[in-house]
Amino acid sequence: QVQLVESGGGSVPTGGSLRLSCAASGLTFSNYAMSWFRQAPGKTREFVARISWSGGSTDYADSVKGRFTISRDNAKNTVYLQMNTLKPEDTAVYYCAARIGRWTTNWDDHNYWGQGTQVTVSS
């Protein structure tokens, strides 16, 4: 059974940092491109960042570019999202998602999804 479990969310003030983790099990992690998405209250889910299966390529939404960094450790079956200089508009539930093979920014095109972790940034 495939599981993606996010952790590391919490409440921070504006300008703070958090590191999210997504631990994968039940799949050959190194075969999967990994992505982070987020959904704020009353808003549609949006793409945040993605990383290729090898970790050699990354991509970010314009809204987080320069502040967030996605990385992965295939030996630990874990993908990370380092979030710096957080803003109130970053408040959302953050989800990780896995897609075998070619990466995508489309939520529905992923194969597996986590349950999410809440990030709250106070002004």
Coordinates of N, CA and C in Angstrom, one line a residue:
Q1 N 0.8 -1.2 0.0 CA 0.0 0.0 0.0 C 0.9 1.2 0.0
V2 N 0.6 2.1 -0.9 CA 1.4 3.3 -1.1 C 0.9 4.4 -0.1
Q3 N 1.9 5.0 0.6 CA 1.5 6.1 1.5 C 2.5 7.2 1.3
L4 N 2.0 8.4 1.3 CA 2.7 9.7 1.4 C 2.3 10.4 2.6
V5 N 3.2 10.7 3.5 CA 2.9 11.3 4.8 C 3.7 12.6 5.0
E6 N 3.0 13.7 5.0 CA 3.6 15.0 5.2 C 3.7 15.3 6.6
S7 N 4.8 16.1 6.9 CA 5.0 16.6 8.3 C 5.7 17.9 8.2
G8 N 5.8 18.5 9.4 CA 6.6 19.8 9.4 C 5.8 21.0 9.4
G9 N 4.5 20.9 9.2 CA 3.7 22.1 9.2 C 3.6 22.8 10.6
G10 N 3.1 24.0 10.6 CA 2.9 24.7 11.9 C 2.6 26.1 11.7
S11 N 2.7 26.9 12.7 CA 2.4 28.3 12.7 C 3.7 29.1 12.9
V12 N 3.9 30.1 12.0 CA 5.1 30.9 12.1 C 4.7 32.4 11.8
P13 N 5.5 33.3 12.3 CA 5.2 34.7 11.9 C 5.7 35.0 10.5
T14 N 5.3 36.1 10.0 CA 5.8 36.6 8.7 C 7.3 36.7 8.7
G15 N 7.9 36.1 7.7 CA 9.3 36.1 7.6 C 10.0 34.9 8.1
G16 N 9.2 34.0 8.7 CA 9.7 32.8 9.3 C 10.0 31.7 8.3
S17 N 10.5 30.6 8.8 CA 10.8 29.5 7.9 C 10.2 28.2 8.5
L18 N 9.9 27.3 7.6 CA 9.5 25.9 7.9 C 10.1 25.0 6.9
R19 N 10.3 23.7 7.3 CA 10.7 22.7 6.4 C 9.7 21.6 6.4
L20 N 9.0 21.4 5.3 CA 8.1 20.3 5.2 C 8.8 19.0 4.7
S21 N 8.3 17.9 5.2 CA 8.8 16.6 4.7 C 7.7 15.7 4.2
C22 N 7.9 14.9 3.3 CA 6.9 13.9 2.8 C 7.6 12.6 2.7
A23 N 7.3 11.7 3.6 CA 7.9 10.4 3.6 C 7.0 9.4 2.8
A24 N 7.6 8.7 1.9 CA 6.9 7.8 1.0 C 7.2 6.4 1.4
S25 N 6.2 5.5 1.2 CA 6.4 4.1 1.4 C 5.5 3.3 0.5
G26 N 5.9 2.1 0.2 CA 5.1 1.2 -0.6 C 5.3 1.4 -2.1
L27 N 6.3 2.2 -2.5 CA 6.6 2.4 -3.9 C 8.1 2.6 -4.1
T28 N 8.6 2.4 -5.3 CA 10.0 2.6 -5.6 C 10.2 4.1 -5.8
F29 N 10.5 4.7 -4.8 CA 10.5 6.2 -4.7 C 11.3 6.8 -5.8
S30 N 12.5 6.3 -6.1 CA 13.4 6.9 -7.1 C 12.8 6.8 -8.5
N31 N 11.7 6.1 -8.7 CA 11.0 6.1 -10.0 C 10.0 7.3 -10.2
Y32 N 9.8 8.0 -9.1 CA 8.7 9.0 -9.1 C 9.2 10.4 -9.1
A33 N 8.7 11.2 -10.0 CA 8.8 12.7 -9.8 C 7.9 13.1 -8.6
M34 N 8.3 14.1 -7.9 CA 7.5 14.5 -6.7 C 7.2 16.0 -6.8
S35 N 6.0 16.3 -6.3 CA 5.5 17.7 -6.3 C 4.9 18.1 -5.0
W36 N 4.9 19.4 -4.8 CA 4.2 20.0 -3.7 C 3.1 20.9 -4.2
F37 N 1.9 20.8 -3.6 CA 0.8 21.6 -4.0 C 0.3 22.2 -2.7
R38 N -0.5 23.3 -2.8 CA -1.1 23.8 -1.6 C -2.6 24.3 -1.9
Q39 N -3.4 24.4 -0.9 CA -4.7 24.9 -1.0 C -5.0 25.7 0.2
A40 N -5.3 27.0 -0.1 CA -5.7 27.9 0.9 C -7.2 27.9 1.1
P41 N -7.8 28.3 2.2 CA -9.2 28.3 2.4 C -9.9 29.2 1.3
G42 N -10.9 28.6 0.7 CA -11.7 29.3 -0.3 C -11.0 29.4 -1.6
K43 N -9.9 28.8 -1.8 CA -9.1 28.9 -3.1 C -8.9 27.5 -3.7
T44 N -8.6 27.5 -5.0 CA -8.3 26.3 -5.6 C -6.9 25.8 -5.3
R45 N -6.7 24.5 -5.4 CA -5.4 24.0 -5.1 C -4.4 24.5 -6.2
E46 N -3.2 24.8 -5.8 CA -2.2 25.3 -6.8 C -0.9 24.5 -6.6
F47 N -0.2 24.5 -7.8 CA 1.1 23.9 -7.8 C 2.1 24.8 -7.1
V48 N 3.0 24.2 -6.4 CA 4.1 25.0 -5.7 C 5.4 24.7 -6.2
A49 N 5.8 23.4 -6.3 CA 7.2 23.0 -6.7 C 7.2 21.5 -7.1
R50 N 8.1 21.2 -7.9 CA 8.3 19.8 -8.3 C 9.8 19.5 -8.5
I51 N 10.1 18.2 -8.4 CA 11.4 17.7 -8.6 C 11.4 16.4 -9.3
S52 N 12.4 16.3 -10.2 CA 12.5 15.1 -11.0 C 12.9 13.9 -10.2
W53 N 12.8 12.7 -10.8 CA 13.0 11.5 -10.0 C 14.5 11.4 -9.5
S54 N 15.4 12.0 -10.2 CA 16.8 12.0 -9.8 C 17.1 13.2 -8.9
G55 N 16.3 14.2 -8.8 CA 16.6 15.4 -8.1 C 17.4 16.4 -8.9
G56 N 17.7 16.0 -10.2 CA 18.5 16.9 -11.0 C 17.8 18.1 -11.5
S57 N 16.5 18.1 -11.6 CA 15.7 19.2 -12.1 C 14.6 19.6 -11.1
T58 N 14.4 20.9 -11.0 CA 13.4 21.4 -10.1 C 12.6 22.5 -10.8
D59 N 11.5 22.8 -10.3 CA 10.6 23.8 -10.9 C 9.7 24.4 -9.9
Y60 N 9.4 25.7 -10.0 CA 8.7 26.4 -8.9 C 7.6 27.3 -9.5
A61 N 6.5 27.5 -8.7 CA 5.6 28.5 -9.1 C 6.2 29.9 -8.9
D62 N 5.8 30.8 -9.7 CA 6.4 32.2 -9.6 C 6.3 32.7 -8.2
S63 N 5.2 32.4 -7.5 CA 4.9 33.0 -6.2 C 5.8 32.6 -5.1
V64 N 6.5 31.5 -5.3 CA 7.5 31.0 -4.3 C 8.9 30.9 -4.8
K65 N 9.1 31.3 -6.0 CA 10.5 31.2 -6.6 C 11.4 32.1 -5.8
G66 N 12.6 31.6 -5.4 CA 13.5 32.4 -4.6 C 13.3 32.3 -3.1
R67 N 12.2 31.7 -2.7 CA 11.9 31.6 -1.2 C 11.8 30.1 -0.8
F68 N 11.3 29.3 -1.7 CA 11.1 27.9 -1.4 C 12.1 27.0 -2.2
T69 N 12.6 25.9 -1.6 CA 13.5 25.0 -2.2 C 13.0 23.6 -2.0
I70 N 12.8 22.9 -3.1 CA 12.4 21.5 -3.1 C 13.7 20.6 -3.2
S71 N 13.7 19.5 -2.5 CA 14.8 18.6 -2.5 C 14.3 17.2 -2.2
R72 N 15.1 16.2 -2.5 CA 14.7 14.9 -2.1 C 15.9 14.0 -1.7
D73 N 15.7 13.0 -0.9 CA 16.7 12.1 -0.5 C 16.1 10.7 -0.9
N74 N 16.6 10.1 -2.0 CA 16.1 8.8 -2.4 C 16.4 7.7 -1.5
A75 N 17.5 7.9 -0.8 CA 17.9 6.8 0.2 C 16.9 6.8 1.4
K76 N 16.2 7.9 1.7 CA 15.3 8.0 2.8 C 13.9 8.0 2.3
N77 N 13.7 7.9 1.0 CA 12.3 8.0 0.4 C 11.5 9.2 0.9
T78 N 12.2 10.3 0.9 CA 11.6 11.5 1.4 C 11.9 12.7 0.5
V79 N 10.9 13.6 0.3 CA 11.0 14.8 -0.4 C 10.7 16.0 0.6
Y80 N 11.5 17.0 0.4 CA 11.4 18.2 1.4 C 11.0 19.4 0.6
L81 N 10.4 20.3 1.4 CA 10.1 21.7 0.9 C 10.6 22.7 2.0
Q82 N 11.7 23.3 1.7 CA 12.2 24.3 2.6 C 11.6 25.7 2.3
M83 N 10.9 26.2 3.2 CA 10.1 27.5 3.0 C 10.7 28.6 3.8
N84 N 11.3 29.6 3.2 CA 11.8 30.7 3.8 C 11.1 32.0 3.5
T85 N 11.3 33.0 4.3 CA 10.6 34.3 4.1 C 9.1 34.1 3.9
L86 N 8.5 33.4 4.8 CA 7.1 33.1 4.6 C 6.2 34.3 4.8
K87 N 5.1 34.3 4.0 CA 4.2 35.4 4.0 C 2.8 34.9 4.4
P88 N 1.9 35.8 4.8 CA 0.6 35.3 5.2 C -0.1 34.6 4.0
E89 N 0.2 35.0 2.8 CA -0.5 34.4 1.6 C 0.1 33.0 1.4
D90 N 1.1 32.6 2.1 CA 1.5 31.2 2.0 C 0.7 30.3 2.9
T91 N -0.2 30.8 3.7 CA -1.0 30.0 4.6 C -1.9 29.1 3.7
A92 N -1.8 27.8 4.0 CA -2.5 26.8 3.2 C -2.3 25.4 3.8
V93 N -3.0 24.4 3.3 CA -2.7 23.0 3.5 C -1.7 22.6 2.4
Y94 N -0.6 22.1 2.7 CA 0.4 21.7 1.7 C 0.4 20.1 1.6
Y95 N 0.3 19.7 0.3 CA 0.3 18.3 -0.1 C 1.5 17.9 -0.9
C96 N 1.9 16.7 -0.7 CA 2.9 16.2 -1.7 C 2.2 15.2 -2.6
A97 N 2.8 15.0 -3.7 CA 2.2 14.1 -4.7 C 3.3 13.4 -5.5
A98 N 3.0 12.2 -6.0 CA 4.0 11.4 -6.7 C 3.5 11.0 -8.0
R99 N 4.4 11.1 -9.0 CA 4.0 10.7 -10.4 C 5.1 9.9 -11.0
I100 N 4.8 8.7 -11.4 CA 5.9 7.9 -12.0 C 6.3 8.5 -13.4
G101 N 7.6 8.5 -13.6 CA 8.0 9.0 -14.9 C 8.1 10.5 -15.0
R102 N 7.5 11.0 -16.1 CA 7.6 12.4 -16.4 C 6.9 13.3 -15.4
W103 N 7.5 14.4 -15.0 CA 6.8 15.2 -14.0 C 5.7 16.1 -14.7
T104 N 4.9 16.6 -13.8 CA 3.8 17.4 -14.3 C 3.4 18.4 -13.2
T105 N 2.7 19.5 -13.5 CA 2.2 20.4 -12.5 C 0.7 20.2 -12.3
N106 N 0.2 19.2 -12.9 CA -1.3 18.9 -12.8 C -1.6 17.9 -11.7
W107 N -2.3 18.4 -10.7 CA -2.6 17.5 -9.6 C -3.2 16.2 -10.0
D108 N -4.2 16.2 -10.9 CA -4.9 15.0 -11.3 C -4.0 14.0 -12.1
D109 N -2.9 14.4 -12.6 CA -2.0 13.5 -13.3 C -1.0 12.8 -12.5
H110 N -1.0 13.1 -11.2 CA -0.2 12.3 -10.3 C -0.8 11.0 -9.9
N111 N 0.0 10.1 -9.4 CA -0.5 8.7 -9.1 C -0.9 8.6 -7.6
Y112 N -0.2 9.3 -6.8 CA -0.5 9.2 -5.3 C -0.4 10.6 -4.7
W113 N -1.1 10.8 -3.6 CA -1.2 12.0 -2.9 C -1.2 11.8 -1.4
G114 N -0.6 12.8 -0.7 CA -0.6 12.7 0.7 C -1.9 13.4 1.3
Q115 N -2.0 13.4 2.6 CA -3.2 14.0 3.3 C -3.0 15.4 3.6
G116 N -1.8 15.9 3.5 CA -1.6 17.4 3.8 C -1.1 17.7 5.2
T117 N -0.5 18.9 5.2 CA -0.1 19.4 6.5 C -0.3 20.9 6.5
Q118 N -0.8 21.4 7.6 CA -1.2 22.8 7.6 C 0.0 23.8 7.9
V119 N 0.0 24.8 7.1 CA 1.0 25.9 7.3 C 0.2 27.2 7.5
T120 N 0.5 27.8 8.6 CA -0.2 29.1 8.9 C 0.9 30.2 9.2
V121 N 0.8 31.3 8.5 CA 1.7 32.4 8.6 C 1.0 33.6 9.1
S122 N 1.3 34.1 10.3 CA 0.6 35.2 10.9 C 1.3 36.5 10.5
S123 N 0.5 37.5 10.3 CA 1.0 38.9 10.0 C 1.4 39.7 11.2

